[in-house]
mmCIF file of C-alpha atoms in Angstrom:
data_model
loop_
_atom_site.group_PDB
_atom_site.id
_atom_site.type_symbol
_atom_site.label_atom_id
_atom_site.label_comp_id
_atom_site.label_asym_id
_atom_site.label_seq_id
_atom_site.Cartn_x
_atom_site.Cartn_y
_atom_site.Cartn_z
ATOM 1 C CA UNK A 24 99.220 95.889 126.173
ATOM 2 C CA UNK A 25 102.539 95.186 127.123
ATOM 3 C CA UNK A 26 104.135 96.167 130.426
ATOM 4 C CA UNK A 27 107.952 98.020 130.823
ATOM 5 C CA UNK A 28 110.018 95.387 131.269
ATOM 6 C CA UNK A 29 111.139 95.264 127.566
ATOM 7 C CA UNK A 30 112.199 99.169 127.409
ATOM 8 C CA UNK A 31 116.212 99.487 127.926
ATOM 9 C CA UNK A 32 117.802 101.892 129.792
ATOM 10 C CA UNK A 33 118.315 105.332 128.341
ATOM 11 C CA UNK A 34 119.128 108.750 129.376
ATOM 12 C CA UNK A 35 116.173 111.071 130.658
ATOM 13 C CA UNK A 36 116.658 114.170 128.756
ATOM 14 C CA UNK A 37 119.127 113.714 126.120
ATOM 15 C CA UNK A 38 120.453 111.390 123.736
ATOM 16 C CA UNK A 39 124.046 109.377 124.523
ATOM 17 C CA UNK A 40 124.944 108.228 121.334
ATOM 18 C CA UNK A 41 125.457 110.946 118.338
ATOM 19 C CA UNK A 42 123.132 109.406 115.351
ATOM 20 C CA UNK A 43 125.082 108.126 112.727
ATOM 21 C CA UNK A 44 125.523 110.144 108.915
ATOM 22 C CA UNK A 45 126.299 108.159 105.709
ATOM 23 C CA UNK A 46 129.539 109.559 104.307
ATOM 24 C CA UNK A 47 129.205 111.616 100.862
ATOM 25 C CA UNK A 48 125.390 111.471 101.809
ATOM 26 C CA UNK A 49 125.226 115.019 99.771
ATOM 27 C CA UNK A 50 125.859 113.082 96.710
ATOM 28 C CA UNK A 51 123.176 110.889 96.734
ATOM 29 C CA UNK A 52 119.231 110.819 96.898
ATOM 30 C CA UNK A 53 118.003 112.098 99.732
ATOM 31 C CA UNK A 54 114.750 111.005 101.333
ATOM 32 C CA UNK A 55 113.553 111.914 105.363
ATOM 33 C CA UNK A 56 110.556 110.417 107.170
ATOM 34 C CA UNK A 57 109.011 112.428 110.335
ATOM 35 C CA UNK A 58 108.976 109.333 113.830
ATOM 36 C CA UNK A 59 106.145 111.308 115.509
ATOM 37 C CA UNK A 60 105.154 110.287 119.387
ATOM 38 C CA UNK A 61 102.265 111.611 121.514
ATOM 39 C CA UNK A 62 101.743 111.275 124.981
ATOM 40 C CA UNK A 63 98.538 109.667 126.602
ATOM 41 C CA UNK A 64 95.978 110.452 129.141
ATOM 42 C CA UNK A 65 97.162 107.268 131.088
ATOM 43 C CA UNK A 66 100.579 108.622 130.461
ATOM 44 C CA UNK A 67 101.666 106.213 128.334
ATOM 45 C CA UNK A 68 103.642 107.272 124.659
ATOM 46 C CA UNK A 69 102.546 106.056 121.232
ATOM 47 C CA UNK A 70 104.217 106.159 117.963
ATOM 48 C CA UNK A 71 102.464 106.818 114.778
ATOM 49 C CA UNK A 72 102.585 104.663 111.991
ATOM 50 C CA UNK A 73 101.498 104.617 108.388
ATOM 51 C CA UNK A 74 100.152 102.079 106.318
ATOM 52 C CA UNK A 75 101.076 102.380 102.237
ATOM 53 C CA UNK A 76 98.807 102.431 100.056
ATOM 54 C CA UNK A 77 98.446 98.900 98.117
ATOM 55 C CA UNK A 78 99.625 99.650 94.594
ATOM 56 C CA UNK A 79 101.040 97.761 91.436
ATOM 57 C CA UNK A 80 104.949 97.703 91.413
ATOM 58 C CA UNK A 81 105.440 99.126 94.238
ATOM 59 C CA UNK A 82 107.711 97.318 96.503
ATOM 60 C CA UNK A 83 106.593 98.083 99.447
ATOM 61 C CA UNK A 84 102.891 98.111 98.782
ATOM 62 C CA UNK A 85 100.765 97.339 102.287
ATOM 63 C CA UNK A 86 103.984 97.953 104.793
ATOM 64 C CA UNK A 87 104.193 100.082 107.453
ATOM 65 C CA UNK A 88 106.032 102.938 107.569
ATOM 66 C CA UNK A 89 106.918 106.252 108.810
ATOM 67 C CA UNK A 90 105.511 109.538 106.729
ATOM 68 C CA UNK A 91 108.046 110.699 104.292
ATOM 69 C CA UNK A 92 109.252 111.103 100.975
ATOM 70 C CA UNK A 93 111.987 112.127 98.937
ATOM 71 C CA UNK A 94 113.557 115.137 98.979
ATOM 72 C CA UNK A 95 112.757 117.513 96.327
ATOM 73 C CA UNK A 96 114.248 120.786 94.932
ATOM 74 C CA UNK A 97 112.546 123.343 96.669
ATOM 75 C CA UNK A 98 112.681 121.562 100.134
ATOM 76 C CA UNK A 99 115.663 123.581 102.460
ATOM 77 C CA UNK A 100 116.569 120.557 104.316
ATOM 78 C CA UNK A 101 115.668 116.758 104.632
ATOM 79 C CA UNK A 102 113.843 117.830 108.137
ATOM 80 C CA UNK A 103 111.822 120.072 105.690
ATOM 81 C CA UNK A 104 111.097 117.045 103.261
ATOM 82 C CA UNK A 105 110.059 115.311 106.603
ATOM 83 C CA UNK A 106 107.481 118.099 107.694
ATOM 84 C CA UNK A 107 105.918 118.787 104.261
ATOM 85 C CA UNK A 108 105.384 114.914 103.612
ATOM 86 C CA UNK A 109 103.834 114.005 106.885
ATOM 87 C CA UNK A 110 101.773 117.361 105.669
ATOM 88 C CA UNK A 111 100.876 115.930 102.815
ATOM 89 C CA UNK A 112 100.115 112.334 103.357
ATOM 90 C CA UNK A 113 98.472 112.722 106.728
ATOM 91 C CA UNK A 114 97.494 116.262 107.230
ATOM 92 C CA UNK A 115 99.585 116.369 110.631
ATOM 93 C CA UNK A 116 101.371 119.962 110.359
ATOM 94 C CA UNK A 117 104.509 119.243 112.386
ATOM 95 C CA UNK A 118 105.118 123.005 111.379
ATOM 96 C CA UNK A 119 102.457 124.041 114.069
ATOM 97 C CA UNK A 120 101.439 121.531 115.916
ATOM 98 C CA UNK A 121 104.837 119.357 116.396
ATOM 99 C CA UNK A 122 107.959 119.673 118.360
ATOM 100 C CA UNK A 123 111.004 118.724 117.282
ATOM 101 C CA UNK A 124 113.157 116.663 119.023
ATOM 102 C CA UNK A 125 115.842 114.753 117.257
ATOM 103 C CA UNK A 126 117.584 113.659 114.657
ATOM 104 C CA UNK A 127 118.241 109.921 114.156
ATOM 105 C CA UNK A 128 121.174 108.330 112.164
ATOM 106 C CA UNK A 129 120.842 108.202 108.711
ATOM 107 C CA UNK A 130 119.918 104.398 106.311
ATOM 108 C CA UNK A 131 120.665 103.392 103.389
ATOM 109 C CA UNK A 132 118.277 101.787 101.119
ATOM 110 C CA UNK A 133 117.373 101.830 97.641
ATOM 111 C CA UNK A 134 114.995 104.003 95.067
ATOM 112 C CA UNK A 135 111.398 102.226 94.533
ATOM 113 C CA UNK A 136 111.963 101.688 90.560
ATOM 114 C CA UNK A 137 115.497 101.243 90.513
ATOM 115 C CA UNK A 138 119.106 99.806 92.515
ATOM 116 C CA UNK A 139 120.459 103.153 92.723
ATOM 117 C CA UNK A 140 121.440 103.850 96.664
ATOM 118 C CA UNK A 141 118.766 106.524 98.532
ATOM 119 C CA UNK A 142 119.855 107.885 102.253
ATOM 120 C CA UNK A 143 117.082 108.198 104.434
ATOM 121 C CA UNK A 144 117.771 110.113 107.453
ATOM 122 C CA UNK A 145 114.617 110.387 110.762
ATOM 123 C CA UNK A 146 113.391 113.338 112.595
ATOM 124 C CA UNK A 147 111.833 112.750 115.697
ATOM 125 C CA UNK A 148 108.996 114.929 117.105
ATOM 126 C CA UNK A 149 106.339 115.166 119.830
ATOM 127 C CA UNK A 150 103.007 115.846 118.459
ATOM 128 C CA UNK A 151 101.283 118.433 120.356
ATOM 129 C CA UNK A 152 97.812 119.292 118.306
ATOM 130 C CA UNK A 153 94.796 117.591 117.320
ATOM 131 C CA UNK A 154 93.530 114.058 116.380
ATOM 132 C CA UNK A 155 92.591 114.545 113.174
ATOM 133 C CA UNK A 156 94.318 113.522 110.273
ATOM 134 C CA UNK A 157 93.612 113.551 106.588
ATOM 135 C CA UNK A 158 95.262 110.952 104.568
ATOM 136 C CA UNK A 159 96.049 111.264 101.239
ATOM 137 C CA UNK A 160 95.961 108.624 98.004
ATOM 138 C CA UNK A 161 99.432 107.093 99.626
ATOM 139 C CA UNK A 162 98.253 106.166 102.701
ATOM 140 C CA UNK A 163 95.601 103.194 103.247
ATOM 141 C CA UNK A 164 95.460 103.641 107.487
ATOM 142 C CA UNK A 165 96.878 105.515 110.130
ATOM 143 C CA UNK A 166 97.991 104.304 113.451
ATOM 144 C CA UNK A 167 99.076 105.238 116.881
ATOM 145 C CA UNK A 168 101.107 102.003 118.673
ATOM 146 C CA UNK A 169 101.795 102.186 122.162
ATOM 147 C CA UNK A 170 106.001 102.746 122.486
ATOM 148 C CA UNK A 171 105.809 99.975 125.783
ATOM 149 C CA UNK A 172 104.141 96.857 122.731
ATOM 150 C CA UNK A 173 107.203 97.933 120.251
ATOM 151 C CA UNK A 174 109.398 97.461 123.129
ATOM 152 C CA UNK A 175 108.226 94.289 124.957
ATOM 153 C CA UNK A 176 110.550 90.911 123.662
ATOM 154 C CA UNK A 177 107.366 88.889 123.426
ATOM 155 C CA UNK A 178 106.106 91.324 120.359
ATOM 156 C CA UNK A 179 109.294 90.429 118.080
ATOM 157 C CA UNK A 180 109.348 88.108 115.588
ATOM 158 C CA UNK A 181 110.673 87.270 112.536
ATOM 159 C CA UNK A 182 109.419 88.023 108.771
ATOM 160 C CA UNK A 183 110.213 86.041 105.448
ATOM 161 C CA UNK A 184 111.844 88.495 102.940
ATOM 162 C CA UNK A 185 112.035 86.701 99.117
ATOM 163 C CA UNK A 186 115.110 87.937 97.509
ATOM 164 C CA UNK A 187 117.433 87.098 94.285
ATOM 165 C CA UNK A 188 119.843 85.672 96.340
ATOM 166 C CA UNK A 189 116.936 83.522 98.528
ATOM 167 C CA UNK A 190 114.752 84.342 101.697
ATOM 168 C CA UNK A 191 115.578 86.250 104.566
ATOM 169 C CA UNK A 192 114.268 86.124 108.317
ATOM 170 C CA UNK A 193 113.746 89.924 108.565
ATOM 171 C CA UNK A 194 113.111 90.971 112.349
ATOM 172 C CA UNK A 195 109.931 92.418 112.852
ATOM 173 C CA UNK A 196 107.128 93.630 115.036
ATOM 174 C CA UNK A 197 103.480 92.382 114.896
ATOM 175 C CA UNK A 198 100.748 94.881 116.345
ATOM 176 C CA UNK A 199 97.133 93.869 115.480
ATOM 177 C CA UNK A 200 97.214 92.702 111.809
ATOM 178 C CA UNK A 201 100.291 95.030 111.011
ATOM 179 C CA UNK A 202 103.600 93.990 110.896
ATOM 180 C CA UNK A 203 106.573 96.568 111.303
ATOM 181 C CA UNK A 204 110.169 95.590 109.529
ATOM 182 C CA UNK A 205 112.546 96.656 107.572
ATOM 183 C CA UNK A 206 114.346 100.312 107.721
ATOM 184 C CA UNK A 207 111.331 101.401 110.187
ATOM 185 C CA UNK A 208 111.784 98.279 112.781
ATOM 186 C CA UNK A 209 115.879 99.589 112.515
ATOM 187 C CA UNK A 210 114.198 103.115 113.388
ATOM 188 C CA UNK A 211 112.459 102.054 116.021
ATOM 189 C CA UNK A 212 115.196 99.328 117.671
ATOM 190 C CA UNK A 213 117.643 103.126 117.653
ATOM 191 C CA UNK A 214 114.459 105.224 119.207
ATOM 192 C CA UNK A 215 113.843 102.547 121.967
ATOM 193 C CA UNK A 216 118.062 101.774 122.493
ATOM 194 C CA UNK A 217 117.989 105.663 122.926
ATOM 195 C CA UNK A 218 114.866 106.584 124.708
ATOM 196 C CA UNK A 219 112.738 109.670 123.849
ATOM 197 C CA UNK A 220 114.666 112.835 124.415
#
């Protein structure tokens, strides 16, 4: 496990910066994911991740993400999509068992079938109940990575991204045999710039 000296500064009980919001984000698709940390008994934080279920045309099939979904009619509020998908993929009721902590600055990114733009805006919370999870037909694993490994410069790396236009170098994280990129390494790189609340 990696030590502290990659964490930057932040402030102790608050966030400094206020988190960014897509203009005319009303107007488009809305999708929320839930960035969930627990403390330790060594007093360390991790930060849960969740693994997609591999499945035909699906773009992201295999990567790692945050729990989340898109926002549907009867949801109040994209914190409410946030809650009831983590609920429903992983069984974690941040309803009960989760307190909330922040909101973090809306993406922008597109729908799974089609080019059409989708904001995706993060909720942060501390989870405060049990270990037990039950993951639905979305999710292949579940897993818990130590906040000090996603901070540490030794840990980052770079990912090849195939694209119409040619391949990218996408930053990324490497824990175990996962690898964390994409709109969830950007949440993570604002978490860790910002420190946890």
């Amino acid at each position: 496990m990696a030590g502290n000296r990659g964490h930057r500064s932040a402030p102790s009980n608050r966030w400094s910066l206020r988190p960014r919001e897509i203009p005319f984000r009303r107007r488009m698709t809305r999708a929320a994911v839930a960035l969930i940390y627990r403390r330790t008994d060594n007093s360390g934080t991790q930060l849960l991740f969740i693994q997609r279920a591999r499945r035909e045309g699906d773009p992201w099939s295999g990567d790692m993400a945050f729990p989340g979904g898109r926002m549907q009619p009867e949801d109040a509020s994209p914190r409410a999509t946030a809650e009831r998908e983590t609920l429903e993929e992983t069984g974690l009721d941040l309803g009960r068992h989760g307190r909330f902590r922040a909101r973090l600055s809306d993406l922008i990114t597109r729908h799974h079938s089609r080019w059409r733009p989708m904001v995706v805006t993060p909720y942060l919370y501390e989870w405060k109940g049990p270990k037990a999870v039950t993951l639905n037909h979305e999710v292949e694993h579940l897993v818990w990575v130590p906040l000090d490994f996603l901070a540490a410069e030794e840990n980052q790396g770079r990912r090849p991204w195939r694209t119409p236009l040619g391949t990218l170098n996408m930053p990324c994280c490497r824990y175990q045999d996962y690898c964390i990129w994409g709109l969830s390494y950007s949440m993570v790189q604002e978490l860790l710039a910002q420190g946890l609340p």
